[in-house]
Coordinates of C-alpha atoms in Angstrom, one line a residue:
M1 CA -16.5 -54.3 -88.9
L2 CA -20.2 -54.8 -89.5
S3 CA -22.0 -52.8 -92.1
P4 CA -24.8 -50.4 -90.8
E5 CA -27.4 -52.9 -92.1
Q6 CA -25.8 -55.8 -90.2
A7 CA -25.4 -53.6 -87.1
T8 CA -29.1 -52.6 -87.3
D9 CA -30.0 -56.3 -87.5
R10 CA -28.0 -56.9 -84.3
A11 CA -29.9 -54.2 -82.5
A12 CA -33.3 -55.4 -83.7
D13 CA -32.4 -59.0 -82.6
L14 CA -31.6 -57.8 -79.1
V15 CA -34.9 -55.9 -79.0
A16 CA -36.7 -59.2 -80.0
R17 CA -34.9 -61.0 -77.2
A18 CA -36.1 -58.4 -74.7
R19 CA -39.7 -58.7 -75.8
R20 CA -39.5 -62.5 -75.5
A21 CA -38.1 -62.0 -72.0
G22 CA -41.2 -60.0 -71.0
A23 CA -40.5 -56.4 -71.9
D24 CA -43.5 -54.3 -72.9
A25 CA -41.2 -52.1 -75.0
A26 CA -37.5 -51.9 -75.7
D27 CA -34.8 -50.2 -77.7
A28 CA -31.2 -51.3 -78.3
V29 CA -28.0 -49.7 -79.6
Y30 CA -25.1 -51.3 -81.2
S31 CA -21.7 -49.6 -81.5
A32 CA -18.4 -50.7 -82.8
S33 CA -15.1 -49.0 -83.3
A34 CA -11.6 -49.6 -84.5
S35 CA -8.7 -47.2 -84.3
E36 CA -5.0 -47.0 -84.8
G37 CA -2.6 -44.4 -83.5
I38 CA 1.1 -43.7 -83.7
Q39 CA 3.0 -41.4 -81.4
V40 CA 6.6 -40.2 -81.8
R41 CA 8.8 -38.1 -79.6
L42 CA 12.1 -36.6 -80.5
G43 CA 12.1 -38.4 -83.9
K44 CA 11.6 -41.8 -82.4
L45 CA 8.6 -44.1 -82.3
E46 CA 7.2 -44.0 -78.8
D47 CA 3.8 -45.7 -78.9
V48 CA 1.6 -47.7 -81.3
E49 CA -2.0 -48.3 -80.3
R50 CA -4.6 -50.4 -81.9
S51 CA -8.0 -51.0 -80.5
E52 CA -11.2 -52.7 -81.6
G53 CA -14.4 -53.1 -79.7
E54 CA -18.1 -53.9 -79.9
H55 CA -20.8 -53.0 -77.4
M56 CA -24.6 -53.2 -77.1
G57 CA -26.9 -51.3 -74.8
L58 CA -30.4 -52.4 -74.0
R59 CA -33.3 -50.3 -72.5
V60 CA -36.5 -52.1 -71.5
F61 CA -39.8 -50.9 -70.2
I62 CA -42.3 -52.7 -68.0
G63 CA -45.2 -50.4 -67.9
Q64 CA -43.7 -47.1 -66.6
R65 CA -40.7 -48.9 -65.0
S66 CA -37.5 -49.0 -67.0
A67 CA -33.9 -50.3 -66.8
S68 CA -30.8 -50.0 -68.9
I69 CA -27.9 -52.4 -69.2
G70 CA -25.0 -53.0 -71.6
S71 CA -22.5 -55.6 -72.5
S72 CA -19.4 -56.2 -74.7
D73 CA -20.1 -60.0 -74.7
L74 CA -22.3 -60.4 -77.8
S75 CA -22.6 -64.1 -77.9
S76 CA -26.2 -65.5 -78.2
A77 CA -26.3 -66.8 -74.7
A78 CA -24.9 -63.6 -73.2
L79 CA -27.5 -61.5 -75.1
D80 CA -30.3 -63.7 -73.8
E81 CA -29.0 -63.2 -70.3
L82 CA -28.7 -59.5 -70.9
A83 CA -32.4 -59.3 -71.9
E84 CA -33.5 -61.3 -68.9
R85 CA -31.5 -59.3 -66.5
A86 CA -32.8 -56.0 -67.9
V87 CA -36.4 -57.1 -67.5
A88 CA -35.7 -58.3 -63.9
M89 CA -34.2 -54.9 -63.2
A90 CA -37.1 -53.0 -64.7
Q91 CA -39.6 -55.0 -62.6
S92 CA -37.8 -53.8 -59.5
A93 CA -37.4 -50.2 -60.6
P94 CA -39.6 -47.3 -59.4
E95 CA -42.3 -46.0 -61.7
D96 CA -41.5 -43.0 -63.8
R97 CA -44.5 -41.4 -65.6
F98 CA -42.2 -39.7 -68.0
A99 CA -40.4 -42.9 -69.1
G100 CA -41.0 -44.4 -72.5
L101 CA -39.8 -44.6 -76.1
A102 CA -40.1 -41.6 -78.4
P103 CA -43.5 -40.9 -79.8
Q104 CA -44.0 -43.4 -82.7
E105 CA -45.6 -40.8 -85.0
L106 CA -42.4 -38.7 -84.8
L107 CA -39.9 -41.5 -85.8
T108 CA -37.9 -41.1 -89.0
H109 CA -37.4 -43.9 -91.4
A110 CA -34.9 -45.1 -94.0
P111 CA -33.4 -44.3 -96.4
F112 CA -31.0 -42.2 -94.4
F113 CA -28.6 -39.8 -96.0
D114 CA -25.1 -40.5 -94.9
F115 CA -23.7 -36.9 -95.0
D116 CA -20.3 -38.4 -96.2
L117 CA -19.2 -39.2 -92.7
H118 CA -17.2 -42.2 -93.7
D119 CA -13.8 -42.2 -95.3
P120 CA -13.0 -45.8 -96.3
A121 CA -9.3 -45.2 -96.9
D122 CA -7.2 -46.6 -94.1
P123 CA -3.8 -44.8 -94.1
G124 CA -2.0 -47.6 -92.2
P125 CA 0.7 -47.4 -89.6
A126 CA 3.5 -46.3 -92.0
A127 CA 1.5 -43.2 -93.2
L128 CA 0.4 -42.4 -89.7
R129 CA 4.0 -42.5 -88.5
A130 CA 5.2 -40.3 -91.3
A131 CA 2.5 -37.7 -90.5
A132 CA 3.4 -37.7 -86.8
E133 CA 7.1 -37.3 -87.6
E134 CA 6.4 -34.5 -90.1
A135 CA 4.3 -32.6 -87.5
E136 CA 7.0 -32.9 -84.8
D137 CA 9.8 -32.0 -87.2
A138 CA 7.9 -28.8 -88.2
A139 CA 7.2 -27.9 -84.5
R140 CA 10.8 -28.5 -83.4
S141 CA 12.2 -26.5 -86.4
V142 CA 10.6 -23.3 -85.0
A143 CA 13.3 -21.1 -83.4
G144 CA 13.0 -21.2 -79.6
V145 CA 11.5 -24.7 -79.3
T146 CA 13.8 -26.7 -77.1
N147 CA 12.0 -30.0 -76.4
S148 CA 9.0 -32.1 -77.4
D149 CA 6.1 -33.8 -75.7
G150 CA 5.6 -35.7 -78.9
A151 CA 3.3 -35.8 -81.9
S152 CA 0.7 -38.3 -82.9
A153 CA -1.5 -39.3 -85.9
S154 CA -4.5 -41.6 -85.7
A155 CA -7.3 -43.0 -87.8
G156 CA -10.6 -44.6 -86.6
F157 CA -13.7 -46.1 -88.0
S158 CA -17.1 -46.7 -86.3
V159 CA -20.6 -47.9 -86.8
F160 CA -23.7 -47.1 -84.8
A161 CA -27.2 -48.6 -85.0
L162 CA -30.5 -48.2 -83.1
A163 CA -33.6 -50.4 -83.1
T164 CA -36.8 -50.0 -81.2
S165 CA -39.8 -52.2 -80.5
H166 CA -42.2 -49.7 -82.1
G167 CA -40.8 -49.5 -85.6
F168 CA -37.5 -47.7 -85.8
A169 CA -34.4 -49.4 -87.3
G170 CA -31.3 -47.6 -88.7
G171 CA -27.6 -47.3 -88.6
Y172 CA -24.7 -45.3 -90.0
R173 CA -20.9 -45.4 -90.2
G174 CA -18.2 -42.8 -89.7
S175 CA -14.5 -42.2 -89.6
S176 CA -12.1 -39.9 -87.8
H177 CA -8.6 -38.7 -88.6
S178 CA -6.4 -36.6 -86.4
I179 CA -2.9 -35.1 -86.1
S180 CA -1.5 -33.4 -83.0
A181 CA 1.8 -32.0 -81.7
S182 CA 2.9 -30.6 -78.4
V183 CA 6.3 -28.9 -77.8
V184 CA 8.2 -27.0 -75.2
A185 CA 10.0 -23.7 -75.7
G186 CA 12.6 -22.0 -73.6
E187 CA 15.0 -23.2 -70.9
G188 CA 14.9 -23.9 -67.2
A189 CA 12.2 -22.2 -65.2
E190 CA 11.1 -20.2 -68.2
K191 CA 9.9 -23.2 -70.2
Q192 CA 6.5 -22.9 -71.8
R193 CA 4.4 -25.6 -73.5
D194 CA 1.7 -25.4 -76.2
G195 CA 0.4 -27.5 -79.0
N196 CA -2.0 -27.9 -81.9
W197 CA -4.5 -30.5 -82.9
R198 CA -6.9 -31.1 -85.7
H199 CA -9.6 -33.7 -86.2
T200 CA -11.7 -34.4 -89.3
R201 CA -14.0 -37.1 -90.8
H202 CA -11.9 -37.4 -93.9
R203 CA -8.1 -37.5 -94.0
A204 CA -8.0 -35.3 -97.1
D205 CA -9.6 -32.5 -95.0
L206 CA -6.7 -32.3 -92.5
P207 CA -4.3 -29.5 -92.9
S208 CA -0.8 -30.8 -93.7
A209 CA 1.1 -32.2 -90.8
A210 CA 3.8 -29.6 -91.3
Q211 CA 1.2 -26.8 -90.8
I212 CA -0.2 -28.4 -87.7
G213 CA 3.3 -28.8 -86.2
A214 CA 4.5 -25.3 -87.2
L215 CA 1.6 -23.7 -85.4
A216 CA 2.3 -25.8 -82.3
G217 CA 5.8 -24.5 -82.2
E218 CA 4.9 -20.9 -82.8
R219 CA 2.3 -21.0 -80.0
A220 CA 4.8 -22.4 -77.5
V221 CA 7.4 -19.7 -78.4
A222 CA 4.8 -16.9 -78.2
R223 CA 4.2 -17.9 -74.6
L224 CA 7.8 -17.3 -73.4
R225 CA 8.5 -14.9 -70.5
P226 CA 4.9 -14.2 -69.5
G227 CA 4.1 -11.2 -67.4
K228 CA 1.4 -10.5 -64.8
L229 CA -1.9 -8.8 -65.1
R230 CA -3.2 -6.2 -62.7
S231 CA -6.5 -7.1 -61.0
G232 CA -9.7 -5.3 -61.9
P233 CA -12.5 -5.1 -64.5
M234 CA -11.4 -5.0 -68.1
P235 CA -12.4 -6.2 -71.6
V236 CA -11.6 -9.9 -72.1
V237 CA -11.3 -11.3 -75.6
F238 CA -11.6 -15.1 -76.0
D239 CA -9.6 -16.6 -78.8
P240 CA -11.4 -19.1 -81.1
R241 CA -9.4 -21.9 -79.4
V242 CA -11.5 -21.2 -76.2
S243 CA -14.5 -19.1 -77.3
S244 CA -16.5 -22.3 -78.3
G245 CA -16.6 -23.1 -74.6
I246 CA -18.8 -20.1 -73.9
V247 CA -21.3 -21.5 -76.5
G248 CA -20.9 -24.9 -74.8
H249 CA -22.1 -23.5 -71.5
L250 CA -25.2 -22.1 -73.2
I251 CA -25.9 -25.5 -74.8
S252 CA -25.6 -27.3 -71.5
A253 CA -28.1 -24.8 -69.9
L254 CA -30.6 -25.3 -72.9
S255 CA -30.8 -29.0 -72.0
G256 CA -34.4 -30.0 -71.3
N257 CA -33.1 -32.3 -68.6
A258 CA -31.6 -29.3 -66.8
I259 CA -34.7 -27.2 -67.2
A260 CA -36.9 -30.0 -65.9
R261 CA -34.7 -30.4 -62.9
R262 CA -34.7 -26.6 -62.4
S263 CA -30.9 -26.7 -62.4
S264 CA -30.2 -24.3 -65.3
F265 CA -29.3 -20.7 -65.1
L266 CA -31.6 -20.2 -68.1
L267 CA -34.7 -21.2 -66.2
D268 CA -37.4 -18.6 -66.8
K269 CA -35.2 -16.9 -69.4
R270 CA -36.9 -18.4 -72.5
D271 CA -38.3 -15.1 -73.7
A272 CA -35.6 -12.8 -72.3
Q273 CA -33.2 -10.7 -74.4
L274 CA -30.0 -12.5 -73.4
F275 CA -27.7 -11.3 -76.3
D276 CA -27.3 -8.4 -78.5
P277 CA -29.9 -8.7 -81.3
A278 CA -27.1 -9.3 -83.8
I279 CA -26.0 -12.5 -82.1
R280 CA -27.1 -15.7 -83.9
I281 CA -26.2 -19.3 -83.0
F282 CA -27.0 -22.1 -85.4
E283 CA -27.0 -25.9 -85.3
D284 CA -26.6 -28.0 -88.5
P285 CA -26.5 -31.8 -87.8
H286 CA -26.6 -32.3 -91.6
T287 CA -23.2 -30.7 -92.4
L288 CA -21.4 -32.8 -95.0
R289 CA -18.4 -34.4 -93.2
G290 CA -19.4 -32.7 -90.0
T291 CA -17.8 -34.2 -86.9
R292 CA -21.2 -34.0 -85.1
S293 CA -23.4 -34.9 -88.1
R294 CA -26.0 -37.7 -87.8
P295 CA -29.1 -38.7 -89.7
F296 CA -31.2 -39.5 -86.6
D297 CA -31.0 -39.0 -82.9
G298 CA -30.5 -41.6 -80.1
E299 CA -34.3 -42.3 -80.0
G300 CA -34.9 -42.6 -83.7
L301 CA -36.2 -39.1 -84.3
P302 CA -35.0 -37.0 -87.3
T303 CA -32.3 -34.4 -86.8
R304 CA -32.8 -31.0 -88.3
G305 CA -31.0 -27.7 -88.6
R306 CA -32.1 -25.2 -86.0
T307 CA -31.4 -21.7 -84.9
L308 CA -30.6 -21.8 -81.2
V309 CA -30.3 -18.0 -80.7
E310 CA -32.1 -15.6 -83.0
D311 CA -32.2 -11.8 -82.5
G312 CA -30.4 -12.4 -79.3
R313 CA -33.1 -14.7 -77.8
I314 CA -33.0 -18.4 -77.3
T315 CA -35.5 -20.3 -79.4
G316 CA -36.4 -23.1 -77.0
W317 CA -35.0 -26.1 -75.1
L318 CA -33.1 -29.1 -76.4
M319 CA -35.1 -32.2 -75.4
D320 CA -35.2 -36.0 -75.4
S321 CA -38.5 -37.6 -75.1
A322 CA -38.5 -37.9 -71.3
S323 CA -37.7 -34.3 -70.6
A324 CA -40.2 -33.2 -73.3
R325 CA -42.9 -35.1 -71.5
Q326 CA -41.9 -33.6 -68.2
L327 CA -42.0 -30.1 -69.7
G328 CA -45.2 -30.7 -71.7
E329 CA -43.5 -30.2 -75.1
V330 CA -42.4 -32.2 -78.1
P331 CA -38.9 -33.8 -78.3
T332 CA -36.5 -32.0 -80.5
G333 CA -34.3 -34.8 -81.9
H334 CA -31.4 -34.1 -79.5
A335 CA -31.2 -37.4 -77.7
A336 CA -27.8 -39.1 -77.6
R337 CA -27.0 -42.6 -76.7
G338 CA -23.9 -44.2 -75.3
G339 CA -23.3 -47.8 -74.5
G340 CA -25.9 -47.9 -71.8
G341 CA -28.2 -45.8 -69.7
A342 CA -31.0 -43.4 -70.6
P343 CA -30.5 -40.9 -73.4
S344 CA -28.8 -37.6 -72.7
V345 CA -28.9 -34.4 -74.8
S346 CA -26.4 -33.6 -77.5
V347 CA -26.3 -31.1 -80.4
G348 CA -25.0 -31.4 -84.0
N349 CA -22.5 -29.0 -85.5
V350 CA -23.0 -25.6 -83.9
H351 CA -21.6 -22.2 -84.8
L352 CA -21.9 -18.7 -83.5
A353 CA -22.2 -16.5 -86.6
A354 CA -19.3 -14.2 -87.3
G355 CA -19.5 -10.5 -86.7
S356 CA -18.6 -7.6 -88.9
L357 CA -15.3 -6.6 -87.2
S358 CA -11.9 -8.0 -87.9
F359 CA -9.9 -9.1 -84.9
E360 CA -7.8 -5.9 -85.2
E361 CA -10.9 -3.8 -85.2
L362 CA -12.4 -5.8 -82.3
I363 CA -9.5 -4.8 -80.0
A364 CA -8.6 -1.4 -81.5
D365 CA -10.2 0.7 -78.7
I366 CA -9.1 -1.5 -75.8
A367 CA -6.7 0.6 -73.7
E368 CA -6.1 -2.3 -71.3
G369 CA -7.4 -5.8 -71.7
V370 CA -6.5 -9.4 -72.2
L371 CA -6.7 -12.0 -75.0
V372 CA -7.4 -15.5 -73.5
T373 CA -5.9 -18.4 -75.4
E374 CA -6.1 -21.1 -72.7
L375 CA -8.6 -21.8 -69.9
I376 CA -7.8 -24.0 -66.9
G377 CA -10.2 -25.7 -64.5
Q378 CA -14.0 -26.2 -64.5
G379 CA -15.2 -23.2 -62.5
V380 CA -18.7 -22.8 -64.0
N381 CA -21.8 -23.1 -62.0
G382 CA -24.6 -24.4 -64.3
V383 CA -27.3 -23.4 -61.8
T384 CA -26.3 -19.8 -61.2
G385 CA -24.2 -19.1 -64.3
D386 CA -21.3 -17.9 -62.2
Y387 CA -18.1 -18.3 -64.2
S388 CA -14.5 -18.3 -62.9
R389 CA -11.6 -19.9 -64.8
G390 CA -7.9 -19.8 -64.6
A391 CA -6.4 -18.5 -67.8
S392 CA -3.3 -17.5 -69.8
G393 CA -3.0 -15.5 -72.9
F394 CA -1.7 -12.0 -74.0
R395 CA -2.1 -8.5 -72.8
I396 CA -3.9 -6.0 -75.0
V397 CA -2.5 -2.4 -74.6
N398 CA -3.8 0.5 -76.6
G399 CA -5.4 -1.8 -79.2
V400 CA -2.5 -4.1 -79.9
I401 CA -1.2 -7.4 -78.5
A402 CA 1.5 -6.6 -76.0
G403 CA 3.0 -9.8 -74.8
P404 CA 2.2 -13.0 -73.0
V405 CA 0.6 -13.2 -69.5
A406 CA -0.2 -16.2 -67.3
E407 CA -1.6 -17.2 -63.9
F408 CA -4.7 -15.0 -63.8
T409 CA -8.4 -15.7 -63.4
V410 CA -11.3 -14.3 -65.5
A411 CA -14.7 -14.2 -63.8
G412 CA -18.2 -13.1 -64.3
N413 CA -21.7 -14.4 -64.8
L414 CA -22.7 -16.0 -68.0
L415 CA -25.9 -14.0 -68.4
A416 CA -24.0 -10.8 -68.1
M417 CA -21.3 -12.2 -70.4
F418 CA -23.8 -13.0 -73.0
A419 CA -25.3 -9.5 -72.9
R420 CA -21.9 -7.9 -73.3
M421 CA -20.6 -10.2 -76.1
T422 CA -19.3 -8.9 -79.5
P423 CA -18.0 -11.4 -82.1
A424 CA -15.2 -10.8 -84.6
N425 CA -15.3 -12.1 -88.2
D426 CA -12.6 -14.8 -87.7
L427 CA -14.9 -17.8 -87.4
E428 CA -13.2 -21.1 -87.8
W429 CA -15.1 -24.2 -89.0
H430 CA -13.2 -27.3 -87.8
R431 CA -14.6 -27.9 -84.3
P432 CA -17.9 -29.5 -83.1
I433 CA -18.8 -26.1 -81.7
N434 CA -17.3 -23.1 -83.6
A435 CA -17.1 -19.5 -82.6
P436 CA -15.1 -16.5 -83.6
S437 CA -13.0 -14.4 -81.3
L438 CA -15.5 -13.0 -78.6
R439 CA -15.0 -9.7 -76.8
I440 CA -16.8 -9.5 -73.5
E441 CA -16.8 -6.2 -71.6
G442 CA -16.4 -5.7 -67.9
M443 CA -15.2 -9.1 -66.8
T444 CA -13.3 -9.3 -63.5
V445 CA -9.6 -10.2 -63.9
A446 CA -7.7 -11.4 -60.9
G447 CA -4.0 -11.1 -61.6
D448 CA -0.9 -9.9 -59.7

């Protein structure tokens, strides 16, 4: 795999080809990845996967016309053709007065801190298989587990680089390591499935495979013989496995692209008190070994730590350069680039700050409620904030967990949910978006 410096040179070379083909301005991204994964089931090897790939994306500008194109054929002739096709496409594209590269004066420049995102140690297939087997063995050893969907372990490595025609050039590398297990508990019509999965930049930061597997087994057994919930309003507590999704809906609504299109439920809510004043949500794209850390964004702007919600109020939008121009503001370093196309908006490592109550204290006064541990479906309207998801989890009766429940729906509106939200102190730190258990009053539950 290329070094970040070599990858940056590749991106800069493609920009130069685009300029020679007639582009007024251009940027190019280079990405490469290599990964290996092993899957076992019932103690036997089931699958071995190995993948490698390179891709380049090119965006060109002719005045205020632009076009984007990508290719995995990186031969010299193919890149020349890519540049020529992109320029021809841009010449035929409609004008967009908001199109263009990021403001030159805002670009960041090398040297870039690497945030320890790359673990050079490759465990190899034997170690991956051993980890997958250990995870599955631990899951299957839990009393009540009767079958397995399998366990897997994987390792991957990547490099990303960006170059622009107005002076930015940079790249960085990363790695990923993961272990997962999924098992079945019970017999016949009463079978229940659950699992566990962890992902880190460095293999040493993973919990042991046995810990991951054991929790998968315990979760499956805990779901056996689920009951039904009555329908009606009640407190709903979102487990950390799913509470991050609530924060994710907020982040989507903060996107400058959504605000510019007037398709966000946060439109005209910039100065509103949306949360309890104690609620704070932070972003830190510079977290060491963070799964969403990066030294620069997809347009060459610096990434920075930022408070997204302070004293219960949002602090502003998340903008790439195009949406910032449309809104008359300054880009915030949240542009993300894939293999082709215009930038989208993405955040770094985000967490909702832990509250002061333990989980036990959070539910202590709930006479009747529900703890949600799994959400099903995509029933969220980003324009209105209306929220309706299928769910499963556990009843809460007189302040204690009282048994599994399934096949119910939780519904509300995200603005009302934000206002009625109380966090526990059980914040976990291993996800791209981290949140503790969240209690939300007065949600509508549709059960039996």
